[in-house]
Short mmCIF file of C-alpha atoms (C1' of nucleotides) in Angstrom, two decimals:
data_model
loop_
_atom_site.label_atom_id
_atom_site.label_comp_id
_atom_site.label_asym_id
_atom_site.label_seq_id
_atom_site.Cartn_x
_atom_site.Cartn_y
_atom_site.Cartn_z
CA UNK A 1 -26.86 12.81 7.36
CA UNK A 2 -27.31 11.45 10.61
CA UNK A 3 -25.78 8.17 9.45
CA UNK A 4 -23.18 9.72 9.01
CA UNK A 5 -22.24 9.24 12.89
CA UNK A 6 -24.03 6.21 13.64
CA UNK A 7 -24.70 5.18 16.92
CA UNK A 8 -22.04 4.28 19.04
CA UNK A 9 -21.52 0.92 18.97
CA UNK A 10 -21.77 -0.94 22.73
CA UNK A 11 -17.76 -1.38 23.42
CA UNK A 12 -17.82 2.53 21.93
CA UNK A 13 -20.79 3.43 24.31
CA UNK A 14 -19.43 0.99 27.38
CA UNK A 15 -15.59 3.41 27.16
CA UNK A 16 -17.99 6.47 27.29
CA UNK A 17 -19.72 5.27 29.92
CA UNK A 18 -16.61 4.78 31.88
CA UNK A 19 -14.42 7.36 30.74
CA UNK A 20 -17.71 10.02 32.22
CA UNK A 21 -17.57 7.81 35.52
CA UNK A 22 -14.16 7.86 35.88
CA UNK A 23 -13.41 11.65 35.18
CA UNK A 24 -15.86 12.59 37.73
CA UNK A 25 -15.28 9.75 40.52
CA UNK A 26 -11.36 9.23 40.36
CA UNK A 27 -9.40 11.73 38.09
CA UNK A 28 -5.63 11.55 37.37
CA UNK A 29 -3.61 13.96 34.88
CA UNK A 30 -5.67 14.89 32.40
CA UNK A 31 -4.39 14.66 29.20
CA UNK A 32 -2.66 17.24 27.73
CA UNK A 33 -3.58 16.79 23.94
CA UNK A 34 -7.12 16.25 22.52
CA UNK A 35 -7.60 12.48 21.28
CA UNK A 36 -10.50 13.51 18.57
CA UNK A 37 -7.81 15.99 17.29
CA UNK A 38 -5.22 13.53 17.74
CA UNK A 39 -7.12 10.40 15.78
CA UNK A 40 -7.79 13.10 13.44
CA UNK A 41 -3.95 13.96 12.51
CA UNK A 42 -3.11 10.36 12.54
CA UNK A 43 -5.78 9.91 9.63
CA UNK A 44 -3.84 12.55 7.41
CA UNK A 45 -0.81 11.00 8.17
CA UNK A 46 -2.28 7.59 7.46
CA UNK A 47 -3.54 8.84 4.48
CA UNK A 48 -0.78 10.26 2.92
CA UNK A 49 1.76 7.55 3.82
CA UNK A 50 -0.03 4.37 3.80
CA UNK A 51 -0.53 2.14 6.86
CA UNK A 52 2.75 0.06 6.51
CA UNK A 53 4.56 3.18 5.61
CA UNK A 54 3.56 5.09 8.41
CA UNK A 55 5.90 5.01 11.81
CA UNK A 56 5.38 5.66 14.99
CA UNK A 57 7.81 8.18 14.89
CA UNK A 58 5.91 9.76 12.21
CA UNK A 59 2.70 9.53 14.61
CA UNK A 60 4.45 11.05 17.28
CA UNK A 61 5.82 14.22 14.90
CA UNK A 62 2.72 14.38 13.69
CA UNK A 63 0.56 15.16 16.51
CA UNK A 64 3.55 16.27 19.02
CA UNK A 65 3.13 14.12 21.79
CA UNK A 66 5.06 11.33 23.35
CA UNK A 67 5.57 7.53 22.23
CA UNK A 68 4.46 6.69 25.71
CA UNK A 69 1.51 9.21 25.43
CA UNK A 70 0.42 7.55 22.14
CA UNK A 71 0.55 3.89 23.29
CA UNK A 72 -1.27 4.78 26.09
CA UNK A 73 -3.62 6.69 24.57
CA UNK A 74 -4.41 4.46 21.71
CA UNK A 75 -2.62 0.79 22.26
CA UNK A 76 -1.46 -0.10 19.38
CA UNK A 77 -0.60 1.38 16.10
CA UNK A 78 -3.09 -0.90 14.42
CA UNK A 79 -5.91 0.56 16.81
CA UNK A 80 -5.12 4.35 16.26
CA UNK A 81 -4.93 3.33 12.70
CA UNK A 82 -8.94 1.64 13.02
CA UNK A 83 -9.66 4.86 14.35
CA UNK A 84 -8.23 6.69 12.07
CA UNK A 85 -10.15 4.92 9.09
CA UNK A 86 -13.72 5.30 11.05
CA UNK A 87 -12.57 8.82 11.65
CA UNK A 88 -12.73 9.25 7.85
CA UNK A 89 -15.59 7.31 7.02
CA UNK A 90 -17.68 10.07 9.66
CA UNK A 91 -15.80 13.06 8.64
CA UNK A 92 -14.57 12.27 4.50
CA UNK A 93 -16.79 9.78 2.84
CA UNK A 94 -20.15 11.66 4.13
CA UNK A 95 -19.18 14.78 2.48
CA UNK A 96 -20.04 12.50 -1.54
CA UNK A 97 -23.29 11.35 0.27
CA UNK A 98 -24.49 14.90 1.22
CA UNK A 99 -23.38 16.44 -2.21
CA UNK A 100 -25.34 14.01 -3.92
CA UNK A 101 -28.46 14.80 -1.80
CA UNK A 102 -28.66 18.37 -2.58
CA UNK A 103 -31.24 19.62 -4.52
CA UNK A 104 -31.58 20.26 -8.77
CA UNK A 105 -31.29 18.37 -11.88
CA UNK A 106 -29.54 14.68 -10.83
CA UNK A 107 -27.13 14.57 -14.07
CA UNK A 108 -25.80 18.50 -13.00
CA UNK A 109 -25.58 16.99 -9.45
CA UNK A 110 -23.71 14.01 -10.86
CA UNK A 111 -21.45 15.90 -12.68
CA UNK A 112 -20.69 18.37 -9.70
CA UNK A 113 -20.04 15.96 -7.56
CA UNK A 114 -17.66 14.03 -9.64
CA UNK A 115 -16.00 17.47 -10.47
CA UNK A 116 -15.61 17.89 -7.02
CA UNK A 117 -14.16 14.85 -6.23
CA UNK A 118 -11.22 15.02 -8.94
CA UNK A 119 -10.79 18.34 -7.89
CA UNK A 120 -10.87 17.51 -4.60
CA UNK A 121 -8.04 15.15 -5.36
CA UNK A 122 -5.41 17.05 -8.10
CA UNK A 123 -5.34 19.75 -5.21
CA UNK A 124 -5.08 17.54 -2.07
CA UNK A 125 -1.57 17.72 -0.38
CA UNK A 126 0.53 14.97 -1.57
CA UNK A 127 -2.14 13.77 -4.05
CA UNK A 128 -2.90 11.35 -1.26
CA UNK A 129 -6.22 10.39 -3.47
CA UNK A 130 -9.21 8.93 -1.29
CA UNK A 131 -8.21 6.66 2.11
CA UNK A 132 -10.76 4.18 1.72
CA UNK A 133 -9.69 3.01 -1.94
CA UNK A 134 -5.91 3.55 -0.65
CA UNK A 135 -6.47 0.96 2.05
CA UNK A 136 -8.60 -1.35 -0.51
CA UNK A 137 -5.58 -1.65 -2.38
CA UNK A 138 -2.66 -1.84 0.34
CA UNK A 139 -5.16 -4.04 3.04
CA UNK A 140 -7.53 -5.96 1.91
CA UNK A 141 -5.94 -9.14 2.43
CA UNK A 142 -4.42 -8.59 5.24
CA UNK A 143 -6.56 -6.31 7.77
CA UNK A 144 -10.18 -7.68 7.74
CA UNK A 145 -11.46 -5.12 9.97
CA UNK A 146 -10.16 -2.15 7.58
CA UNK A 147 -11.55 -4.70 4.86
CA UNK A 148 -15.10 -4.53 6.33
CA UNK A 149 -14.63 -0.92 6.96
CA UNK A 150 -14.32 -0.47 3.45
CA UNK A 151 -16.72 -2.23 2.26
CA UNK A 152 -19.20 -0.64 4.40
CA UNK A 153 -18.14 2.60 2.65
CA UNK A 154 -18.86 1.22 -0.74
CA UNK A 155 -21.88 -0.37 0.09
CA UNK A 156 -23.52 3.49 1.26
CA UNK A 157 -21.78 5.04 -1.68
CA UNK A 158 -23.64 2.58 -4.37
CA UNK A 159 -26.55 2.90 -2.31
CA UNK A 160 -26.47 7.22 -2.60
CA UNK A 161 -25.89 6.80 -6.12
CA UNK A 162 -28.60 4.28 -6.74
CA UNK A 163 -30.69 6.90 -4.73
CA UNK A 164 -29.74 9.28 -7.40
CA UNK A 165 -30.85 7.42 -10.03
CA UNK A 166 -33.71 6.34 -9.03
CA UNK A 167 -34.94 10.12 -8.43
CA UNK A 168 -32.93 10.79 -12.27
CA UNK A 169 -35.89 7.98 -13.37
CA UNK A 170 -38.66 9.67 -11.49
CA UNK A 171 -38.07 13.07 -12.78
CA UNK A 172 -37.33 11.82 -16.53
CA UNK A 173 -33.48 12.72 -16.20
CA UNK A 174 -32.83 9.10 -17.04
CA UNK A 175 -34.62 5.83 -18.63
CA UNK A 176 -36.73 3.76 -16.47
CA UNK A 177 -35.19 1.24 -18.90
CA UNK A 178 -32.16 0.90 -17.25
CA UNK A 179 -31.24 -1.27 -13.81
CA UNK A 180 -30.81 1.42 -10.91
CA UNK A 181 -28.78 -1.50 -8.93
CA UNK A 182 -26.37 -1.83 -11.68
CA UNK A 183 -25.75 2.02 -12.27
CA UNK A 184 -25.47 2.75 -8.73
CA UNK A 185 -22.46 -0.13 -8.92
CA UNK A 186 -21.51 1.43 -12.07
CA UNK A 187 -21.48 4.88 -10.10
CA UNK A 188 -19.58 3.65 -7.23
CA UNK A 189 -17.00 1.93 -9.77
CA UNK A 190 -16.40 4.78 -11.16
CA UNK A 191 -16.18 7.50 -9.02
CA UNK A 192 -13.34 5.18 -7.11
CA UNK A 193 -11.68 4.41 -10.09
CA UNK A 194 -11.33 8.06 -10.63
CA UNK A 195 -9.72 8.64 -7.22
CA UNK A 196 -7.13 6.29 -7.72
CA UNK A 197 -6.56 7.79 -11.66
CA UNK A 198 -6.26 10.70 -9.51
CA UNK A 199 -3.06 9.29 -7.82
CA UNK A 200 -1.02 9.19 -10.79
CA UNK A 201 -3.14 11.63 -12.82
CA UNK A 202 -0.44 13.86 -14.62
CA UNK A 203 -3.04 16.28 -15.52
CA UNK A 204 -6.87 16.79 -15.19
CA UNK A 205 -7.47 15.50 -18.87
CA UNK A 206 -7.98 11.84 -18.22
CA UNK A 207 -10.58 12.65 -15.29
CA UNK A 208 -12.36 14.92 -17.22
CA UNK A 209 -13.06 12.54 -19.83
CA UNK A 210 -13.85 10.06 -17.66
CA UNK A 211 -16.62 12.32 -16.30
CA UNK A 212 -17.81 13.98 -19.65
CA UNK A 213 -18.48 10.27 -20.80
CA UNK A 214 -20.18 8.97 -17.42
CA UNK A 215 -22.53 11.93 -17.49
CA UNK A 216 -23.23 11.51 -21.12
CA UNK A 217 -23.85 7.69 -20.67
CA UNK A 218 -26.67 8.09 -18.63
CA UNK B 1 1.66 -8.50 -29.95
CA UNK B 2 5.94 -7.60 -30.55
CA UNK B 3 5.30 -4.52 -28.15
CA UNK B 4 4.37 -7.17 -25.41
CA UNK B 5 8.35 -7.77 -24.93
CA UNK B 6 9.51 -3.93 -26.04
CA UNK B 7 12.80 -4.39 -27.83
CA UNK B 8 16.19 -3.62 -25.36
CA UNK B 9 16.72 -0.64 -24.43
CA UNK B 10 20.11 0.92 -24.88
CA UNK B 11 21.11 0.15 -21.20
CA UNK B 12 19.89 -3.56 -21.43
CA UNK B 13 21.72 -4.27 -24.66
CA UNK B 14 24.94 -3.35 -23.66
CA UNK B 15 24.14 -5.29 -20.56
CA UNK B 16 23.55 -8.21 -22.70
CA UNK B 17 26.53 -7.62 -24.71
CA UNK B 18 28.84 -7.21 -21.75
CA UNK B 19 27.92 -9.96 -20.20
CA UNK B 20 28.05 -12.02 -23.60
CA UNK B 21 31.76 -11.29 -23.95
CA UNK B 22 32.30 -11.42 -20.32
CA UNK B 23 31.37 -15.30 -20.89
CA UNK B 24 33.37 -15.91 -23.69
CA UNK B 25 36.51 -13.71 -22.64
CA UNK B 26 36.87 -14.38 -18.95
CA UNK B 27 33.42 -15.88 -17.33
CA UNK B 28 33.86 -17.35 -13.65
CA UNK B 29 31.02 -19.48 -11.75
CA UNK B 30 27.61 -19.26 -13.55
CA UNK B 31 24.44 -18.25 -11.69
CA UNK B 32 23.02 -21.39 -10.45
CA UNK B 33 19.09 -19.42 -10.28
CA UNK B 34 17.62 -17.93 -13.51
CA UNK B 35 17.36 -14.35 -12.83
CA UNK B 36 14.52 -14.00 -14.85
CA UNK B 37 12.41 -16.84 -13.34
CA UNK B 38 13.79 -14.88 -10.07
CA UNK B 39 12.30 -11.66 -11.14
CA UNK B 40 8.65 -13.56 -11.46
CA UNK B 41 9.25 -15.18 -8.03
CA UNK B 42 9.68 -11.35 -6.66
CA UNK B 43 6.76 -10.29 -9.32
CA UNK B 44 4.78 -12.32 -7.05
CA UNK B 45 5.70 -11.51 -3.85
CA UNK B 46 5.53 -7.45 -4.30
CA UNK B 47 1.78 -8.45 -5.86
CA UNK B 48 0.67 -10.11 -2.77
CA UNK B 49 2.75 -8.15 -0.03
CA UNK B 50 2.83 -4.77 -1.51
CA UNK B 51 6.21 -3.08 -1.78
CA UNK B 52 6.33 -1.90 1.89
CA UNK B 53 5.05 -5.21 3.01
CA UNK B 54 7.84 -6.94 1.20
CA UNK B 55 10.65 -7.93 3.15
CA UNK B 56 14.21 -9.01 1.92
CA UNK B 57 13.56 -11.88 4.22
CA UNK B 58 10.14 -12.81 2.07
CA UNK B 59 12.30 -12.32 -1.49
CA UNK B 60 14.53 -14.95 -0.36
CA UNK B 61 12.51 -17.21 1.01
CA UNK B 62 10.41 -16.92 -2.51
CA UNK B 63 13.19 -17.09 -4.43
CA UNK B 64 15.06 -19.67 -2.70
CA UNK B 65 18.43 -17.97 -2.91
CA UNK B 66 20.81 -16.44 -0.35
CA UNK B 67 20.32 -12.32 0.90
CA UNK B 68 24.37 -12.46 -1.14
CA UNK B 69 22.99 -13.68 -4.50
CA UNK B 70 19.93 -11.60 -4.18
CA UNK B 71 21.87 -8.33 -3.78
CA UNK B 72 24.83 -9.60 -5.73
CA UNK B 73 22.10 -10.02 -8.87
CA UNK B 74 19.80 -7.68 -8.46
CA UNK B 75 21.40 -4.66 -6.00
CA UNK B 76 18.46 -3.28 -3.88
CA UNK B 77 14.98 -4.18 -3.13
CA UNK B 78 13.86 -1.34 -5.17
CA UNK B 79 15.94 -2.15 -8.47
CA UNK B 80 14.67 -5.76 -8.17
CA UNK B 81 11.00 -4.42 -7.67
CA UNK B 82 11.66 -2.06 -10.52
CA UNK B 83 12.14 -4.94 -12.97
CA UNK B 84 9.10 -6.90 -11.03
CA UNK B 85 6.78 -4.09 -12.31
CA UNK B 86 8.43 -4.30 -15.88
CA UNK B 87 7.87 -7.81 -15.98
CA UNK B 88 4.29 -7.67 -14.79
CA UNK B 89 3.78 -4.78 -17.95
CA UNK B 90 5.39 -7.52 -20.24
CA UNK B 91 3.73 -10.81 -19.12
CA UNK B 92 0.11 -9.39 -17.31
CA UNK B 93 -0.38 -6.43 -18.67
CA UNK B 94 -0.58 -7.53 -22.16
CA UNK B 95 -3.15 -9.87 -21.69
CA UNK B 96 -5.80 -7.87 -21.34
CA UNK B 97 -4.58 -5.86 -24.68
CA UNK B 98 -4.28 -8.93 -26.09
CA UNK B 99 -7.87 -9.87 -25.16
CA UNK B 100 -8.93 -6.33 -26.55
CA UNK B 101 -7.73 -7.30 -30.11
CA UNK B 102 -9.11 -10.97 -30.91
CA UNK B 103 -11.86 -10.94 -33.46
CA UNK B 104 -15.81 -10.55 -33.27
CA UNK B 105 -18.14 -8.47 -32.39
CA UNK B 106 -16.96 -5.06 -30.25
CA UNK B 107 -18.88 -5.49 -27.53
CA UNK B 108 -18.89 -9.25 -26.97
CA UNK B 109 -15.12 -8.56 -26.36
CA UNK B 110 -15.34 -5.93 -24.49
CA UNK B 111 -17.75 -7.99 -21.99
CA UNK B 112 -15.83 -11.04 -22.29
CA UNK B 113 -12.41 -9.15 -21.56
CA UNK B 114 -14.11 -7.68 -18.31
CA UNK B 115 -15.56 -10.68 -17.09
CA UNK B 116 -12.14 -12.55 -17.46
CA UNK B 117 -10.77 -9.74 -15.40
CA UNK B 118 -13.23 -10.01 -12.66
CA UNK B 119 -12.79 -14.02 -12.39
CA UNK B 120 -9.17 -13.75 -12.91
CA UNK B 121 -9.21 -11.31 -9.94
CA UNK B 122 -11.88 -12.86 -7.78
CA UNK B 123 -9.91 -16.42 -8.53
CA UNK B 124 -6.37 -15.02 -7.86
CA UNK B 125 -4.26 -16.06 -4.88
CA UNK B 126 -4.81 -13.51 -2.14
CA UNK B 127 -7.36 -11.79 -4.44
CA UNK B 128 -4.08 -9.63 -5.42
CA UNK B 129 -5.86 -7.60 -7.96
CA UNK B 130 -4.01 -5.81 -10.43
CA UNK B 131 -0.22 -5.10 -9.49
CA UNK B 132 -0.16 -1.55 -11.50
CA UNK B 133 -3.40 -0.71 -9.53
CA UNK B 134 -1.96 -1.12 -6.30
CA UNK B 135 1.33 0.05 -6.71
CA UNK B 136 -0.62 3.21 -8.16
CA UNK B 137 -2.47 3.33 -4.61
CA UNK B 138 0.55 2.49 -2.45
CA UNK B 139 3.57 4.31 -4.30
CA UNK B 140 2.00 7.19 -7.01
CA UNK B 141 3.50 10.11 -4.89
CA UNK B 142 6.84 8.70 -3.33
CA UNK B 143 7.95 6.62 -5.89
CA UNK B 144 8.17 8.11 -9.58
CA UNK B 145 9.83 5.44 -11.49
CA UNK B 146 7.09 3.14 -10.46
CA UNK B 147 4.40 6.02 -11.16
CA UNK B 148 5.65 6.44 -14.79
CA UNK B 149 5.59 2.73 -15.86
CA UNK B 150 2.50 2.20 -14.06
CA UNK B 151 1.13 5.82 -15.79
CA UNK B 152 2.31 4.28 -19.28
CA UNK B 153 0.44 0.86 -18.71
CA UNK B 154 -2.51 3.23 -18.26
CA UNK B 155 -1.66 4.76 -21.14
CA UNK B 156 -1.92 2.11 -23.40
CA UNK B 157 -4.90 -0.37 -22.31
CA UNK B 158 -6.79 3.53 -23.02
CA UNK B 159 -5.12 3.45 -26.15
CA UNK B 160 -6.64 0.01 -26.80
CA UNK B 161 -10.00 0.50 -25.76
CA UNK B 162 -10.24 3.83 -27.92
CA UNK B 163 -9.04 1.81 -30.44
CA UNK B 164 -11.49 -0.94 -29.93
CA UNK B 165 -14.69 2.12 -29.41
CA UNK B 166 -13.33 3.27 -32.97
CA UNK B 167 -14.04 -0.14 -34.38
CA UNK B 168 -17.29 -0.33 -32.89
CA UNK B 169 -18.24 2.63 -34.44
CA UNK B 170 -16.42 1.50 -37.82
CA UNK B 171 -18.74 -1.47 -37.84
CA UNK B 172 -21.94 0.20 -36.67
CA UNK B 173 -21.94 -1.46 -33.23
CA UNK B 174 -21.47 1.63 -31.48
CA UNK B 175 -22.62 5.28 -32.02
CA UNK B 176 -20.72 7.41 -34.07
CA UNK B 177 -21.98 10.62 -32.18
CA UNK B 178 -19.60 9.59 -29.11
CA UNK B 179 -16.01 10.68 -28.11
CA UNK B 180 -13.89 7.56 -28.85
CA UNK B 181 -11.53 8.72 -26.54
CA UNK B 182 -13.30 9.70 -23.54
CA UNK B 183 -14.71 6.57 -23.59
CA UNK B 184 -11.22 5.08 -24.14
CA UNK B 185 -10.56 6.92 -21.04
CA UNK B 186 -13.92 5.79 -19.02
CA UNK B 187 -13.16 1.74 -19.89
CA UNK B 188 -9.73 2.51 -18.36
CA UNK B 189 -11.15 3.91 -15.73
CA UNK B 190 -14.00 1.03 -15.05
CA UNK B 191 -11.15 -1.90 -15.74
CA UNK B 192 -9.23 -0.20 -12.80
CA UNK B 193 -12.25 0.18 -10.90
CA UNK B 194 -13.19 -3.16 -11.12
CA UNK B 195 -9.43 -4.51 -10.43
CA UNK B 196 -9.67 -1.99 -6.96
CA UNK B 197 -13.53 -3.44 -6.28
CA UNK B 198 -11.96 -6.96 -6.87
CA UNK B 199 -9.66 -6.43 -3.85
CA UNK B 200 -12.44 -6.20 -1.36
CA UNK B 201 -15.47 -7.85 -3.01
CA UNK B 202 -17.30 -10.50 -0.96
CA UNK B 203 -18.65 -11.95 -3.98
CA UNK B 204 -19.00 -11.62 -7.84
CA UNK B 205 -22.36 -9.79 -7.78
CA UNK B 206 -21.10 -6.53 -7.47
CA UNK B 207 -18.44 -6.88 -10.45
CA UNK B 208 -21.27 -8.21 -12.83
CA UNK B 209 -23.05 -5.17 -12.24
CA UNK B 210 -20.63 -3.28 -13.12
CA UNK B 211 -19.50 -5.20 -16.26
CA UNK B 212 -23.61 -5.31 -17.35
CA UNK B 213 -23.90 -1.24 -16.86
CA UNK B 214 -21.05 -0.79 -18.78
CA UNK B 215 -21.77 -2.71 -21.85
CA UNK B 216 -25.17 -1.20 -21.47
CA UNK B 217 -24.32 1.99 -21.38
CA UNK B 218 -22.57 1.72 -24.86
"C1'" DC C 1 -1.20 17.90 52.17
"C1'" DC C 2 -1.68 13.10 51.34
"C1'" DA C 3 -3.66 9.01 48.88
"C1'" DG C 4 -5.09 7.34 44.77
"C1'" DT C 5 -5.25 7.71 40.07
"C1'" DT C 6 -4.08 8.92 35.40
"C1'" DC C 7 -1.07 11.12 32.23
"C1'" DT C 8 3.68 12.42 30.35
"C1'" DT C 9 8.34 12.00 29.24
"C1'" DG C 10 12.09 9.60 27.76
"C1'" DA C 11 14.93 5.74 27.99
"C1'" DA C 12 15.22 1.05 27.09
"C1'" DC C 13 14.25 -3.20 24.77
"C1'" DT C 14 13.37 -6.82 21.22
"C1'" DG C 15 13.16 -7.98 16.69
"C1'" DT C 16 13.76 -7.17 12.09
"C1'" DA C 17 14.56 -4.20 7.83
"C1'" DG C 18 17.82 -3.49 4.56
"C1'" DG C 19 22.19 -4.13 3.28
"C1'" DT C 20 27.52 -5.17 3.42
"C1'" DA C 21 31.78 -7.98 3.87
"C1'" DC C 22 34.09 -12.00 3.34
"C1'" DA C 23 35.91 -16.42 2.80
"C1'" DA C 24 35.01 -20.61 0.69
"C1'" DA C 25 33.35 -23.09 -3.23
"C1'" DA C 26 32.27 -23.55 -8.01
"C1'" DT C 27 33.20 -22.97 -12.78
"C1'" DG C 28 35.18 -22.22 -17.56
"C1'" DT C 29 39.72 -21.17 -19.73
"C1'" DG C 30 44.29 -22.25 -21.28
"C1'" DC D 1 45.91 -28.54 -13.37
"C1'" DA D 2 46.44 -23.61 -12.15
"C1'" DC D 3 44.03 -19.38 -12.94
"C1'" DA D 4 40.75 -15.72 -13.02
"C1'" DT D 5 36.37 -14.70 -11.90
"C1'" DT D 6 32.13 -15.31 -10.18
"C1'" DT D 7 28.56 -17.10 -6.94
"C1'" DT D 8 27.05 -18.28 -2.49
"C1'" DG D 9 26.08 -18.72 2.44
"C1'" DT D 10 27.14 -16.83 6.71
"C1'" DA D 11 28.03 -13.53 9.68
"C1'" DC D 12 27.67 -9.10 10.64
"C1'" DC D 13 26.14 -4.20 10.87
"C1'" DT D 14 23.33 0.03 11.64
"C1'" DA D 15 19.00 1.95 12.05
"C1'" DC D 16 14.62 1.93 13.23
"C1'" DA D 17 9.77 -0.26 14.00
"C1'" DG D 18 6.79 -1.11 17.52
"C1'" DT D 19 6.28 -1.42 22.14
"C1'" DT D 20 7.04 -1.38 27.24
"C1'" DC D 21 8.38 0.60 31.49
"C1'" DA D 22 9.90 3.46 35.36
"C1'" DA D 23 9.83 7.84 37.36
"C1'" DG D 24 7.59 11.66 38.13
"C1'" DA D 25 3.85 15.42 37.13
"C1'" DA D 26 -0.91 16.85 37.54
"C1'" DC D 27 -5.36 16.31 39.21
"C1'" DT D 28 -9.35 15.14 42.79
"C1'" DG D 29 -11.33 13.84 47.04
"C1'" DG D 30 -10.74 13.56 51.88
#
DNA sequence: CCAGTTCTTGAACTGTAGGTACAAAATGTG
DNA sequence: CACATTTTGTACCTACAGTTCAAGAACTGG
């Protein structure tokens, strides 16, 4: 929960440092649009379009301000873009974690929150699926710092469902037998491999058997 | 096997037959590329690049023909891409189909045909991954040509791993009290998964998780 | 109200995406 | 060899990606 906005990093904490100084000591314009709100449309639009199909022009629609306002607001369209993506991460991947965390039976919880998730994703606008696995596919090669974002992702995704079953083993829900390291990457595996089926899903068929046999696996 | 190169369809063969008499009746200069070693060549570079990421400038340079020739042969970047992703459903997509129906025990294969994904994946240039699984990431909602090859690829590696599930169960290696074809639908899903996971992995640990759960969990 | 600063707007700029047009060269046919 | 037809490389084109910049607006402290 409170991972899910870590601590600012030092560059992070440095600009907050001197953004406070500076609005109280000097002052200019102030700006006329919101930059959380701002970093927060970019993500959608990111998200729906891709990175490399994503314009500036599209940006600027988007959240209604000027080219000049944008680049000097966020630099580049590769930073806004990194922003975007951690924007997510605090905001989109957390809300798996904390369903996964609430209380009752682990395999109901399992279930709901893969239930959730293809739901999540047959109704989203555009079908735009889940950003992180999105960017996996179109980046991973080529942008090592969305690469590392990523990864980071997984990694506390396999760890909350490794969580899971290690509580599913506690309370009998599921064999001790079984390697809680390799279900939680079994977990993770899944549950993205669902959000991209989700992409070109026709119907909800496929991802309901996908979860029906998951849960019944266990 | 003979569905790996699907027999012409009406379009192609009177393609073929056009351009047959064409040779004999009037013919000018031949081509001095193969088009079809030209369509791998651009197979490639949409599997590395992406389709956005491709430029015409990167399909001639692969190629090693003239921007003329390209568009003279092929028309658009789209068309050409459009016969890339054929050709990967004809020459990579089978393998793994193929892989699916060798002999022995159900799930030795099944292990064995993961694990040559993974290494195939980890091992590939770029660490493309699978071409169907990105363009399902980059292209699902924009793009429905590409969607509906890439949704029929789907289509049948489920229909071969029901079909391989059904054998199991034929030959006792599997339990007859499970849904052959949701858990057609779940080794879709976890081959997918694992050709995403490939894109980002650091290392193979991970993957063999995955792979070990899986069979496991049969 | 002026200095100093920051923000905004919109035009301008460079490079390239994606594709077309064309003339010259190459080739099989008779 | 002339002919019809095709390929090919080059040049060219329009639009836009991605970014920068100049001019001015808004704010604060003095």
């Amino acid at each position: 929960m409170t991972a899910a906005v870590p601590f600012p990093r030092p560059a992070d904490f440095f600009d907050l440092r001197l953004k406070n100084r500076v609005s109280v000591l000097i002052m200019g314009r102030p700006k006329q649009f919101d930059p959380d709100t701002a970093v927060e449309q970019a993500m959608e639009v990111f998200w729906r379009k891709g990175y490399a199909g994503t314009t500036p022009q599209d940006l600027v629609d988007a959240l209604g301000i000027g080219k000049g306002s944008l680049y000097n607001a966020f630099g580049s369209k590769h930073a806004l873009f990194e922003q975007a993506l951690r924007r997510y991460r605090d905001s989109q991947a957390v809300i798996l974690l904390e369903m996964l965390e609430e209380p009752g039976p682990v395999k109901a919880r399992l279930r709901k929150a893969l239930e959730f998730l293809a739901e999540l994703d047959l109704a989203a606008p555009d079908r735009r699926g889940c950003l992180a696995v999105n960017v996996a596919a179109e980046l991973a090669r080529t942008d090592e710092t969305a690469a590392e974002l990523v990864r980071r992702m997984f990694d506390r995704t396999e760890d909350a469902f490794r969580a899971l079953i290690e509580e599913g083993q506690r309370t009998g829900e599921i064999s001790p037998g079984r390697d809680p390291v390799a279900l939680g990457s079994l977990l993770l595996n899944t549950a993205m491999g669902l959000r991209l089926m989700a992409r070109i899903a026709e119907g909800s068929d496929r991802l309901v058997r996908v979860i029906d046999a998951t849960v019944d696996s266990l």
